[in-house]
Structure formats: structure tokens, C-alpha cells
Short mmCIF file of C-alpha atoms in Angstrom, two decimals:
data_model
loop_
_atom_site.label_atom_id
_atom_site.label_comp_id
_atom_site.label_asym_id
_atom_site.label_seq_id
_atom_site.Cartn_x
_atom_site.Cartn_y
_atom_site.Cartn_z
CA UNK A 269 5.91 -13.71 -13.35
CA UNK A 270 3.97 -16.21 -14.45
CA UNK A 271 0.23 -15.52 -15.97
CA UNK A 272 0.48 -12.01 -15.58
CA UNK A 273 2.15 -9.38 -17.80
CA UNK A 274 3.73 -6.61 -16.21
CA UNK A 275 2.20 -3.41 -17.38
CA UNK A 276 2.09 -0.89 -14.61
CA UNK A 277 5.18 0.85 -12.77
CA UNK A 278 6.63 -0.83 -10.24
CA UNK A 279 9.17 1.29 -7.52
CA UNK A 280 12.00 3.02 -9.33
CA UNK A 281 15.70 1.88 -8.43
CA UNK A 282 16.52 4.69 -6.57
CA UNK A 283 19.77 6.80 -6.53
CA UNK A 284 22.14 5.81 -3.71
CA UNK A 285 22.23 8.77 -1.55
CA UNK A 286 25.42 9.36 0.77
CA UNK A 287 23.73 10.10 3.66
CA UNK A 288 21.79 6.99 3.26
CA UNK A 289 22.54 3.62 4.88
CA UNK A 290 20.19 1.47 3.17
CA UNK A 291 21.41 -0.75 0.48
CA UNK A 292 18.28 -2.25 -1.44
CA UNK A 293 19.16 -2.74 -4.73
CA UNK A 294 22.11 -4.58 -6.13
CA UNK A 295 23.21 -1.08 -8.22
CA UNK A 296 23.51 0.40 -4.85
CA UNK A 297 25.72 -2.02 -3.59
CA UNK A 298 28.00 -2.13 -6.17
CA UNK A 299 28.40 2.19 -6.41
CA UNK A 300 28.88 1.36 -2.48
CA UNK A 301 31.26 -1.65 -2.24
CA UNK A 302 33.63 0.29 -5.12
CA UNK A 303 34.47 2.54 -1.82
CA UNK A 304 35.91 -0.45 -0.36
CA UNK A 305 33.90 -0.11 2.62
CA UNK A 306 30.17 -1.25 4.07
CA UNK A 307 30.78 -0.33 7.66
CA UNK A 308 27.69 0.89 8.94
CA UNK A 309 25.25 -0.39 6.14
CA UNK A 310 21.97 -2.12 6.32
CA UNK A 311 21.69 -4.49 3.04
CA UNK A 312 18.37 -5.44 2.55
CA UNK A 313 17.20 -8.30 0.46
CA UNK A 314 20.07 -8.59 -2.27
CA UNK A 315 20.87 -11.31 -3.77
CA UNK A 316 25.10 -11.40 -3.11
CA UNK A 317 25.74 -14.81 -5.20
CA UNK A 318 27.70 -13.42 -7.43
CA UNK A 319 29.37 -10.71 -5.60
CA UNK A 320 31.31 -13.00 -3.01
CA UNK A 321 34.92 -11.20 -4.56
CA UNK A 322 33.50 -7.72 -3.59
CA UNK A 323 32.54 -9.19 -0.34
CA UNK A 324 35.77 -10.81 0.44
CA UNK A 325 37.78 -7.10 -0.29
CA UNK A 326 35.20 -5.03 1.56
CA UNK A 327 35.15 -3.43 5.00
CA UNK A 328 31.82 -4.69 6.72
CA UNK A 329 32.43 -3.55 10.19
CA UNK A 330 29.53 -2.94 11.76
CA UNK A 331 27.14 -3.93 8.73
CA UNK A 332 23.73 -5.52 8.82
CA UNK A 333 23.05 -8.08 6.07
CA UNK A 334 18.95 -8.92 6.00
CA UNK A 335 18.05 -11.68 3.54
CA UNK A 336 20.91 -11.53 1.67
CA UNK A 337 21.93 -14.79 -0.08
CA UNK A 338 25.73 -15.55 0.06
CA UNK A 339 27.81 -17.70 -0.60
CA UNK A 340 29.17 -19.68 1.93
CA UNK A 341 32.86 -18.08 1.56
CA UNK A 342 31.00 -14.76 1.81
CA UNK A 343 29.16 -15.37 5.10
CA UNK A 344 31.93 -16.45 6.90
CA UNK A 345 33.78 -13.47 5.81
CA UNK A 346 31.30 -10.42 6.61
CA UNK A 347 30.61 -12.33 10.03
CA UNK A 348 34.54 -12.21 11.22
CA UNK A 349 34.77 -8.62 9.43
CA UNK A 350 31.99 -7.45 12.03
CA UNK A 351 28.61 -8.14 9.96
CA UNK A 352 25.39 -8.94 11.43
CA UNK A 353 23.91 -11.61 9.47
CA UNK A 354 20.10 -12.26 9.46
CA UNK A 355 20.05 -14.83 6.68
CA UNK A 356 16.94 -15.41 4.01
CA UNK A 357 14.11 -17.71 5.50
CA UNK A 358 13.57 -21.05 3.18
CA UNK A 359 10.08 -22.11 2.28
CA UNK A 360 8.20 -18.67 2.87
CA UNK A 361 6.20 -17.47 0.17
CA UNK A 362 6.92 -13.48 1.08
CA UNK A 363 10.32 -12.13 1.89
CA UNK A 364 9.81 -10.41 5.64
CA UNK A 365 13.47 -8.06 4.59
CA UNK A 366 11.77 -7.10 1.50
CA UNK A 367 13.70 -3.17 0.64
CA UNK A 368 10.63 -2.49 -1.97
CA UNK A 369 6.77 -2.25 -2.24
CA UNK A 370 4.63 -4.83 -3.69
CA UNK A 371 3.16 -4.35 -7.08
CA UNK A 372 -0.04 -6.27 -8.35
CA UNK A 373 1.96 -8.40 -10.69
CA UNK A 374 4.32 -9.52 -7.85
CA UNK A 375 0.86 -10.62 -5.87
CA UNK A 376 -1.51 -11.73 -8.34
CA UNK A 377 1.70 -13.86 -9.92
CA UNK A 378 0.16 -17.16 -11.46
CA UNK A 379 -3.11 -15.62 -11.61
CA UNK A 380 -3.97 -16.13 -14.76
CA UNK A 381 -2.20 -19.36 -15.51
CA UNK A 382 -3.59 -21.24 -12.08
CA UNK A 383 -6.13 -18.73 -10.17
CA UNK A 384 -5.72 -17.22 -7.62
CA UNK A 385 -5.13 -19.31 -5.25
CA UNK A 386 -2.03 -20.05 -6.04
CA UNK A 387 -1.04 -16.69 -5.93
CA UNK A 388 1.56 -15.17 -3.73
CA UNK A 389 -1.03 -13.09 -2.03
CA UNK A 390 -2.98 -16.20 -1.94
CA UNK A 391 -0.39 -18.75 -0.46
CA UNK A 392 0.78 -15.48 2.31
CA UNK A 393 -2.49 -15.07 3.89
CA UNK A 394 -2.67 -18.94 4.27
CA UNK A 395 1.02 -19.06 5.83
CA UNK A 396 -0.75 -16.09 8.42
CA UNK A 397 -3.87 -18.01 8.81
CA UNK A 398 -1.84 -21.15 10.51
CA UNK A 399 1.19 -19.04 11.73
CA UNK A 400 -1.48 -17.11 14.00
CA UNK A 401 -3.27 -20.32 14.98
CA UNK A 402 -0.05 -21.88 16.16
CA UNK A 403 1.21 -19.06 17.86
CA UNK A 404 4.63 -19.67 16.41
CA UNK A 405 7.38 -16.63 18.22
CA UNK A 406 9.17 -16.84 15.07
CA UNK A 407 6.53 -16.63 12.61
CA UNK A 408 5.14 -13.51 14.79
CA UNK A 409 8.65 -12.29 14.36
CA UNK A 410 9.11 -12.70 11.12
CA UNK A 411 5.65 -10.75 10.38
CA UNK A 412 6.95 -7.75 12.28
CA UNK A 413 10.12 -7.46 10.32
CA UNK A 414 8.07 -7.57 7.11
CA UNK A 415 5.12 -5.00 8.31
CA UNK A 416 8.54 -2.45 9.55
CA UNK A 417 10.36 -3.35 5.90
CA UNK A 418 7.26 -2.70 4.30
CA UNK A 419 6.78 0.74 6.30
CA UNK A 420 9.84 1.73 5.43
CA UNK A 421 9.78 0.98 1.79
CA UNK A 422 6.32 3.10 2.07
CA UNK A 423 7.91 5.98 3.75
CA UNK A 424 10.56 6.13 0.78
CA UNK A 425 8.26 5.86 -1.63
CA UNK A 426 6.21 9.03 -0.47
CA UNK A 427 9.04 11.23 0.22
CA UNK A 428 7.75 14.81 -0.45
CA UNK A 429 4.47 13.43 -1.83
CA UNK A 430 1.09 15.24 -1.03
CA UNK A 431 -1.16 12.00 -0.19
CA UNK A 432 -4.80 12.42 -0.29
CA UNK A 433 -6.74 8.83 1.05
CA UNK A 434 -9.83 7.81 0.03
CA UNK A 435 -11.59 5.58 2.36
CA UNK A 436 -14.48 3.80 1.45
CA UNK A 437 -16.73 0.44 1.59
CA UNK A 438 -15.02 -3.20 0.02
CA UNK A 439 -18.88 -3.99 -0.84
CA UNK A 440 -19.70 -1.29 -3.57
CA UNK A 441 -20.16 -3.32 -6.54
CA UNK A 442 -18.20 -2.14 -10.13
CA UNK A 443 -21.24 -1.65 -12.07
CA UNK A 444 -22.84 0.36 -9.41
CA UNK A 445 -23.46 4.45 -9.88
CA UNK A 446 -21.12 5.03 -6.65
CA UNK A 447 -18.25 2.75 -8.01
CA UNK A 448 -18.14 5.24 -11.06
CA UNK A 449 -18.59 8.32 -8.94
CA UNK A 450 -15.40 6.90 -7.02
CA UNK A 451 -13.42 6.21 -9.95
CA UNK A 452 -13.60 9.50 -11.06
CA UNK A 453 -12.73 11.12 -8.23
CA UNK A 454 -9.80 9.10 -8.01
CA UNK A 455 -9.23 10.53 -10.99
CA UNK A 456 -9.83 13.89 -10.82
CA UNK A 457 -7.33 13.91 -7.54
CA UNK A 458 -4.70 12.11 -9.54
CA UNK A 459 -5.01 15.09 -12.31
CA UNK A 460 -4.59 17.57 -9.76
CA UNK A 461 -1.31 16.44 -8.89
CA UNK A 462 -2.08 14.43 -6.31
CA UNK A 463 -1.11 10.61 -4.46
CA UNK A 464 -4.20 8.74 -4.04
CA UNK A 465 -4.07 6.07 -1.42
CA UNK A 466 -7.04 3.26 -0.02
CA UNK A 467 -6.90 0.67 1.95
CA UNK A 468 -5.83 -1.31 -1.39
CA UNK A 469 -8.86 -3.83 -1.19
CA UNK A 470 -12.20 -4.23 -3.69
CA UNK A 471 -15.52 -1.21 -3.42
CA UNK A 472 -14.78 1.17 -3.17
CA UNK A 473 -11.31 1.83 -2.59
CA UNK A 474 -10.67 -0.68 -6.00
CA UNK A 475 -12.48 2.11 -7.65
CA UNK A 476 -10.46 5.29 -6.61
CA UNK A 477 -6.96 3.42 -7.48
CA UNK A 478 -8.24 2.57 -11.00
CA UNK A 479 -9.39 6.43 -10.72
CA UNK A 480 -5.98 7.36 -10.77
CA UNK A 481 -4.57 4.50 -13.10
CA UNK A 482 -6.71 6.05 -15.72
CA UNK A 483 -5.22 9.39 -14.99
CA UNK A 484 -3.17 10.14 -18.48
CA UNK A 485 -5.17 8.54 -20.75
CA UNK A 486 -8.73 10.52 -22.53
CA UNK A 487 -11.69 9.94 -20.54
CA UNK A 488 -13.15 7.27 -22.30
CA UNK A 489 -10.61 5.00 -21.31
CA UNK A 490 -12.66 5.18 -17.90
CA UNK A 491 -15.92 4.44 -19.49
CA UNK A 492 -14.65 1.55 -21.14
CA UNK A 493 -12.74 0.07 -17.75
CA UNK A 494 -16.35 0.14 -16.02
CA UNK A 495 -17.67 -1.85 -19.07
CA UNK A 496 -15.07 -4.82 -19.06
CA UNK A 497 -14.93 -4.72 -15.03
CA UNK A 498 -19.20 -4.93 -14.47
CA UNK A 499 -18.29 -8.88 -15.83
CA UNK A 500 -16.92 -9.65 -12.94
CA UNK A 501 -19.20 -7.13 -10.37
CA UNK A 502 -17.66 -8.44 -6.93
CA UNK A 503 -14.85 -10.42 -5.74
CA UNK A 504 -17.53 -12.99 -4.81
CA UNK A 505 -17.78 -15.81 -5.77
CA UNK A 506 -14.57 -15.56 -7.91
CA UNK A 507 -11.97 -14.11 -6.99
CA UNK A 508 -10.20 -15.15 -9.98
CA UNK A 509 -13.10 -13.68 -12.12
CA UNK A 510 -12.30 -10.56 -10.19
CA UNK A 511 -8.77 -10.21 -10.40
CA UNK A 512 -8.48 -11.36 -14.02
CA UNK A 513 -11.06 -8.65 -14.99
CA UNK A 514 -8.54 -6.09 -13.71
CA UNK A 515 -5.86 -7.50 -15.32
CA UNK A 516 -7.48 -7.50 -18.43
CA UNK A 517 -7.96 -3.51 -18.24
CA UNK A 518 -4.43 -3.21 -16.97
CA UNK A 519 -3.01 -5.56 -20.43
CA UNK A 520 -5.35 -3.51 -22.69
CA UNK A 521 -4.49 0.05 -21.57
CA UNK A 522 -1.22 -0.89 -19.88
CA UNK A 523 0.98 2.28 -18.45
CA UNK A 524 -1.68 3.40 -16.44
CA UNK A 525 -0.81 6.32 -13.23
CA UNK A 526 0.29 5.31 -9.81
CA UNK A 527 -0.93 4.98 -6.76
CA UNK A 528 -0.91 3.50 -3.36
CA UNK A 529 -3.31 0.40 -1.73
CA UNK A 530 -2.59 -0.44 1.65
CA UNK A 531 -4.22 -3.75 1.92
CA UNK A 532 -3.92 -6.53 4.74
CA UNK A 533 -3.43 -10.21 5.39
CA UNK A 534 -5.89 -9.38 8.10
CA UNK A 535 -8.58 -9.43 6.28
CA UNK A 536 -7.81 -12.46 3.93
CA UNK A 537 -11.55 -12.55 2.40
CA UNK A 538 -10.78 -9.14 0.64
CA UNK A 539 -7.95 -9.14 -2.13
CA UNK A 540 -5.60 -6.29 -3.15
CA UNK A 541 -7.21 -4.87 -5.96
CA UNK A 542 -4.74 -4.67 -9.33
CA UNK A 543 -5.01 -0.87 -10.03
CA UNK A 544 -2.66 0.53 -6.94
CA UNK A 545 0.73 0.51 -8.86
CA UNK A 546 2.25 0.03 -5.26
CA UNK A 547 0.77 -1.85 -2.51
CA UNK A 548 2.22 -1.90 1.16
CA UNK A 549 0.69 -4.90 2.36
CA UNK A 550 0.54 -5.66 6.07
CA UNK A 551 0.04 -8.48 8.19
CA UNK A 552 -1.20 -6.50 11.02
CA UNK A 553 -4.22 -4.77 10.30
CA UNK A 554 -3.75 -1.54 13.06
CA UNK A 555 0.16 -1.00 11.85
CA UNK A 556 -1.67 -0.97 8.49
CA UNK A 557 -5.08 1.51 9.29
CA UNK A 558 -2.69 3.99 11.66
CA UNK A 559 -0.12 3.77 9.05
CA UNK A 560 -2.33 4.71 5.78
CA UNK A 561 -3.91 7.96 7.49
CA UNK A 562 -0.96 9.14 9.06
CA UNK A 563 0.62 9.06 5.51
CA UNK A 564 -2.38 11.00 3.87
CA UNK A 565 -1.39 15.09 4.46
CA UNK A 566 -3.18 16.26 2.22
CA UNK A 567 -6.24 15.35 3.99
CA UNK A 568 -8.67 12.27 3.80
CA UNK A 569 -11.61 11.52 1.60
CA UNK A 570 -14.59 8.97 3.21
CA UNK A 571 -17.08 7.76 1.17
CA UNK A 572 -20.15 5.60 2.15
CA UNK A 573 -19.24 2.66 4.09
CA UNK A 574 -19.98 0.59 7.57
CA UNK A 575 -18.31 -0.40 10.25
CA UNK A 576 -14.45 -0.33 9.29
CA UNK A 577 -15.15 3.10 7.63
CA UNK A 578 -16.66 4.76 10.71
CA UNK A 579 -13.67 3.51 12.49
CA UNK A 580 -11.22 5.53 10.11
CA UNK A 581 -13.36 8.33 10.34
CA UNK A 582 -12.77 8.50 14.33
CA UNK A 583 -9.00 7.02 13.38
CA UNK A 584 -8.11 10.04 11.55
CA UNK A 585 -10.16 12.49 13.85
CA UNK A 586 -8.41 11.43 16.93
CA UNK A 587 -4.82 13.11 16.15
CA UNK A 588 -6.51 15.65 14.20
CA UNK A 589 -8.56 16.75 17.89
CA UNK A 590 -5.51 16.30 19.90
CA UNK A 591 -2.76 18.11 17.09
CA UNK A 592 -0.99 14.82 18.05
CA UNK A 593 0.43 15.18 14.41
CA UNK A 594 0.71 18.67 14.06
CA UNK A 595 -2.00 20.58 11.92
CA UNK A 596 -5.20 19.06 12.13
CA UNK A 597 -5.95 17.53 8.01
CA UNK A 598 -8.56 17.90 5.97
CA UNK A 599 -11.69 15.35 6.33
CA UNK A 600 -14.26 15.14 3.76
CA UNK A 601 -17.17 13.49 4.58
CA UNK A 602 -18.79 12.09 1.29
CA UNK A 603 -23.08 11.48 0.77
CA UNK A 604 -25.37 13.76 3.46
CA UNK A 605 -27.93 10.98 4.06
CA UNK A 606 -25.14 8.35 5.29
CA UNK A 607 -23.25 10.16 7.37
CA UNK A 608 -26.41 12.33 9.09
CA UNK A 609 -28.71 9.18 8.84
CA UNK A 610 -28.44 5.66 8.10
CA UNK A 611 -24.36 6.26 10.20
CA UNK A 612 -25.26 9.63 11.81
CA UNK A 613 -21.11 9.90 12.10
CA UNK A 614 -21.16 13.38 11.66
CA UNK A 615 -22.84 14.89 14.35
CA UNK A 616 -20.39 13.59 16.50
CA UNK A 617 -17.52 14.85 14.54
CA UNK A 618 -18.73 18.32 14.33
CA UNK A 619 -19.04 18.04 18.31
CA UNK A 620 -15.96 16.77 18.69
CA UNK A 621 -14.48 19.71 16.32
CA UNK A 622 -16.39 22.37 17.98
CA UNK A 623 -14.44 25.37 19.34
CA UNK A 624 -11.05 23.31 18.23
CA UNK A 625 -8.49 24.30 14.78
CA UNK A 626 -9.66 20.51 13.41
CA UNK A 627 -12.98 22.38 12.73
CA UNK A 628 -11.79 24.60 9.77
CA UNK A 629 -10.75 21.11 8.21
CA UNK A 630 -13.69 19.13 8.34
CA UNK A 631 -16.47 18.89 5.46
CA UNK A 632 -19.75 17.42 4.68
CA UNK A 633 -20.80 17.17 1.03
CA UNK A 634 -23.19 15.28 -1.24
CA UNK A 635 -21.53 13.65 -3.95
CA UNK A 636 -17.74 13.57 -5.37
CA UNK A 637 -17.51 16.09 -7.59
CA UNK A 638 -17.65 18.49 -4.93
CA UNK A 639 -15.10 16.62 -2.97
CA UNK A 640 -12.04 18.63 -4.61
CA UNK A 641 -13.04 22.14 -4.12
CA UNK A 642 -13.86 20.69 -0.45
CA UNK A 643 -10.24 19.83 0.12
CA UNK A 644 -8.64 22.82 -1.54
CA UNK A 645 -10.84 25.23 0.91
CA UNK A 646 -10.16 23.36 3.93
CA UNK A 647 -6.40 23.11 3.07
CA UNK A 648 -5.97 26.46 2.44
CA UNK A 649 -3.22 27.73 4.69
CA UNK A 650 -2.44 23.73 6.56
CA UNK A 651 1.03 22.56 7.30
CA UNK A 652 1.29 19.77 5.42
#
């Protein structure tokens, strides 16, 4: 990938299980095809070129090929065997069958090299911009089949994962006092054994995943991220600035720990920041929101933020009030004088708790480091 160097984990190939009908790598499909027989699988994004001989042999009754690039010979073949064949999509610069979740290299690809506008994530949010404007069907479809790959991928990934999110403003700057207090909470979760997930943009949520990127390394290696990253404070007016800034922590102390962003086209003025080893990036932003605090069951973390904050406060409250979900999660609600004052959000949410389980799992506290023991006590004894 051009401009960047890959330094931080990227999905695993995972083990083909039998009970699994997925096909997303192309080591699956060959420990698959040596059976002699596809009928019944979903390929997903393989490149097949050079596998046109297994094709030819193989049962494919039945079969669903997404984005798979074959040779001619090869389509004709799975087609008359009983194959459903949604072929790859020229020109687009994302792949909507993708069987995998992004990683910051795979986004910020060409960063260095050209900026980042010519970036994948870049040139995508462009391709939305005048897709949406047109009101193209097919582009719409093609944007649905890429948010459900991309769920999918996500729900893989966190298989038997206890996911705590941490929700928090895109404006909190990365020399500020709040941007380190969110870093090392992000941290301090990722220590405890925990998946830290954001919304995958700048502020605050940029802060938590580099939390838990810094993770297994001593705790300097914190102190000195801050330092290099307060050169470039804000994703404004560079971007570039921004993004390289990361990279350069990421190339400097590469192997860092993983966690999750779940950014969006939506919002194409706020990048994916480069410390969320895996990013589910969406195109719609309320697949994307309902998504990332459905996921989080080990309960959710907000710190100080506005308008899109409150709205994940209430997001997350919502199935916790109704059990929609099962047992109500933990909610932490991060900084007394926000949240009773300048966004008097809690009130409401201790109304709205009153008399109901989802009160023995909310929390109000005054800075990070009491956030932990918060979420311990009120997930002692939850269903996860």
C-alpha cells in the first residue's frame, strides 16, 4: 500500500469452520474445493483467477459467488453448475462484497506519498457524496451490500469478545488535558482485558483507540504519542497533517493492541482515525450508531460531547429501558458539570431509569479514572 507501512494487525485468516458457509479467504476455498463440492457456499470477495481448474471439477450447486473474479471459462461453468453469480463492480474505489474489516493502512493508502485525498477513504466518501446526489438505485444498492458485508465481517470479528464503547466528542483537541485523560482510559480498559470500540473518528474517540494501541508497551510510550500527535492538534485544516501524525506514532512504535472504530462516510468532514486496528466503516450513519452500541456488552463509556453524543446516550438507553436486548448494560456517564449542567442529560436518564433493572447499570462520575471501578460495580451479576 502505497505511502503507508503496515504496522498494526489487520483481521486474522480465520480457520474454515464446517458448520460455516462463508468462504472469505482464498485458504478457505481451497481446504473447501479439495471436498469436491461448494454446494451451498457463499464466496465472498476472492480472487478465483487462478483457480478456474478447481472450479471446473467442483460441485457449485446452489453456491453464491460475490465479487469473485473468474475467468471467463469459470463463470460459465459455476453458472450452468447452479451458482449465483454477483460479479466484482469496475471503477469503484471500495469493494461493497468485502469478507474482512478495514484497517487504517487499507484507508489511509497513498497517504503519505499523495495526501489524503487521494486516499481510499478519501476517493469513497466522494463516490457517496455524488452517488447520494444522483439518487442512483444501484449505487444505493451497492452501499447496502457493503454496510451488511461490513456487519458481518464485524460480527466475526467480535465473536465471544466483551466490548466496552467509548463515546465521546470529534472536537477534543490532542494536546488537550481530556484527550490524555481519554487515552488512558482506553488504555486502562484494554489492560483489563477488554475490546474498546468508538465511533472510529478524531476527539475523542481518536484518543481511546490509541488508548488501547498503547496497551503492551511501558507507559511512556503514551506520553511520548501525545508529544508527536499535539503537532498536528486537529484534523483541521490538514487532514494530511493529521493522519500522517498518527502514522508516524504507529511506524515508530509499530505492533501496537487492537481495537475497533466504527466510523462513517456520513460524516465525510471527520476521518477514521489510524489507531483502531479494525475499522467497520459504514455508509449509513444509523446502521453504523445502532450497530456500534448494540455490539458494546460490556457496557458503554460517554465522555463530554454535544449533540451526536447526547444522541448515543438516549441510543443506548432506549433498549436498555425497554430490555429490548436482554439485560439492561452498563452506562457511564463521564464529567458531573456536563452532563448535570452545560447538557443536563442526566437527569433525564435517572428518570427514565427510575423504578426499572437499567437503574442498577447506570453511573455518573467525575473523571476517567474512576470510570473502571464504575463498570465493574454496575456489571456485577449482567448477562452479557
Amino acid at each position: 500500500m502505497a505511502g503507508v507501512q503496515p504496522n498494526s494487525p489487520l483481521p486474522a485468516p480465520r480457520h474454515h469452520d464446517e458448520n460455516d458457509r462463508e468462504i472469505e479467504t482464498l485458504e478457505e476455498f481451497d481446504h473447501v474445493a479439495a471436498s469436491g463440492s461448494l454446494a451451498g457456499y457463499r464466496i465472498q470477495s476472492v480472487d478465483l483467477t487462478d483457480r478456474t481448474f478447481a472450479l471446473l471439477g467442483t460441485d457449485t450447486t446452489e453456491s453464491v459467488f460475490l465479487g469473485c473474479a473468474m475467468e471467463p471459462d469459470a463463470v460459465a461453468k459455476v453458472r450452468a453448475g447452479g451458482a449465483l453469480v454477483f460479479p466484482p463492480i469496475p471503477g469503484l474505489p471500495f469493494d461493497p462484497y468485502r469478507g474482512a474489516l478495514y484497517g487504517p493502512d487499507e484507508l489511509f493508502a497513498g497517504l503519505v506519498d499523495a495526501g489524503y485525498d487521494t486516499t481510499p477513504d478519501a476517493r469513497t466518501y466522494r463516490w457517496y457524496q455524488q452517488t447520494k446526489s444522483d439518487g442512483d438505485i444501484f449505487a444505493s444498492m451497492l452501499r447496502s451490500i457493503h454496510d451488511d458485508a461490513v456487519s458481518d465481517a464485524l460480527d466475526e470479528h467480535l465473536a465471544g469478545a466483551r466490548v466496552v464503547g467509548v463515546m465521546g466528542g470529534h472536537a477534543l483537541e490532542r494536546d488537550s488535558v481530556a484527550y490524555a485523560g481519554a487515552a488512558r482510559l482506553g488504555r486502562r480498559l484494554a489492560r483489563d482485558g477488554l475490546t474498546v470500540a468508538t465511533g472510529g473518528g478524531p476527539g475523542a474517540m481518536e484518543a481511546a483507540n490509541l488508548g488501547a494501541y498503547a496497551a503492551p508497551f511501558e507507559d511512556g510510550m503514551l506520553d511520548a504519542a501525545l508529544e508527536l500527535l499535539s503537532k498536528a492538534p486537529h484534523f483541521t485544516p490538514s487532514v494530511t497533517d493529521w493522519a500522517r501524525a498518527a502514522f508516524d506514532v504507529r511506524r515508530d512504535r509499530p505492533g501496537g493492541g487492537a481495537s475497533v472504530g466504527i466510523p462513517t462516510w456520513f460524516y465525510g468532514h471527520e476521518p477514521p482515525n489510524a489507531f483502531a486496528t479494525h475499522v467497520a466503516k459504514y455508509f449509513v450513519n444509523a446502521v453504523r450508531e445502532d450497530g456500534l452500541l448494540a455490539r458494546c456488552n460490556a457496557g458503554v463509556v460517554f465522555l463530554p460531547g454535544a449533540a451526536g453524543t447526547v444522541q448515543e446516550i438516549f441510543d443506548n438507553a432506549t433498549p436498555n429501558y425497554y430490555q429490548s436486548r436482554g439485560e439492561p448494560t452498563p452506562m457511564v456517564l463521564v464529567d458531573r458539570a456536563h452532563w448535570t449542567e452545560r447538557l443536563p442529560t442526566w437527569p433525564l436518564l435517572q428518570a427514565l431509569a427510575a423504578g426499572r433493572p437499567m437503574a442498577a447499570r447506570i453511573a455518573l462520575v467525575d473523571s476517567v479514572d474512576e470510570v473502571p471501578q464504575a463498570l465493574a460495580r454496575l456489571g456485577a451479576g449482567a448477562v452479557s
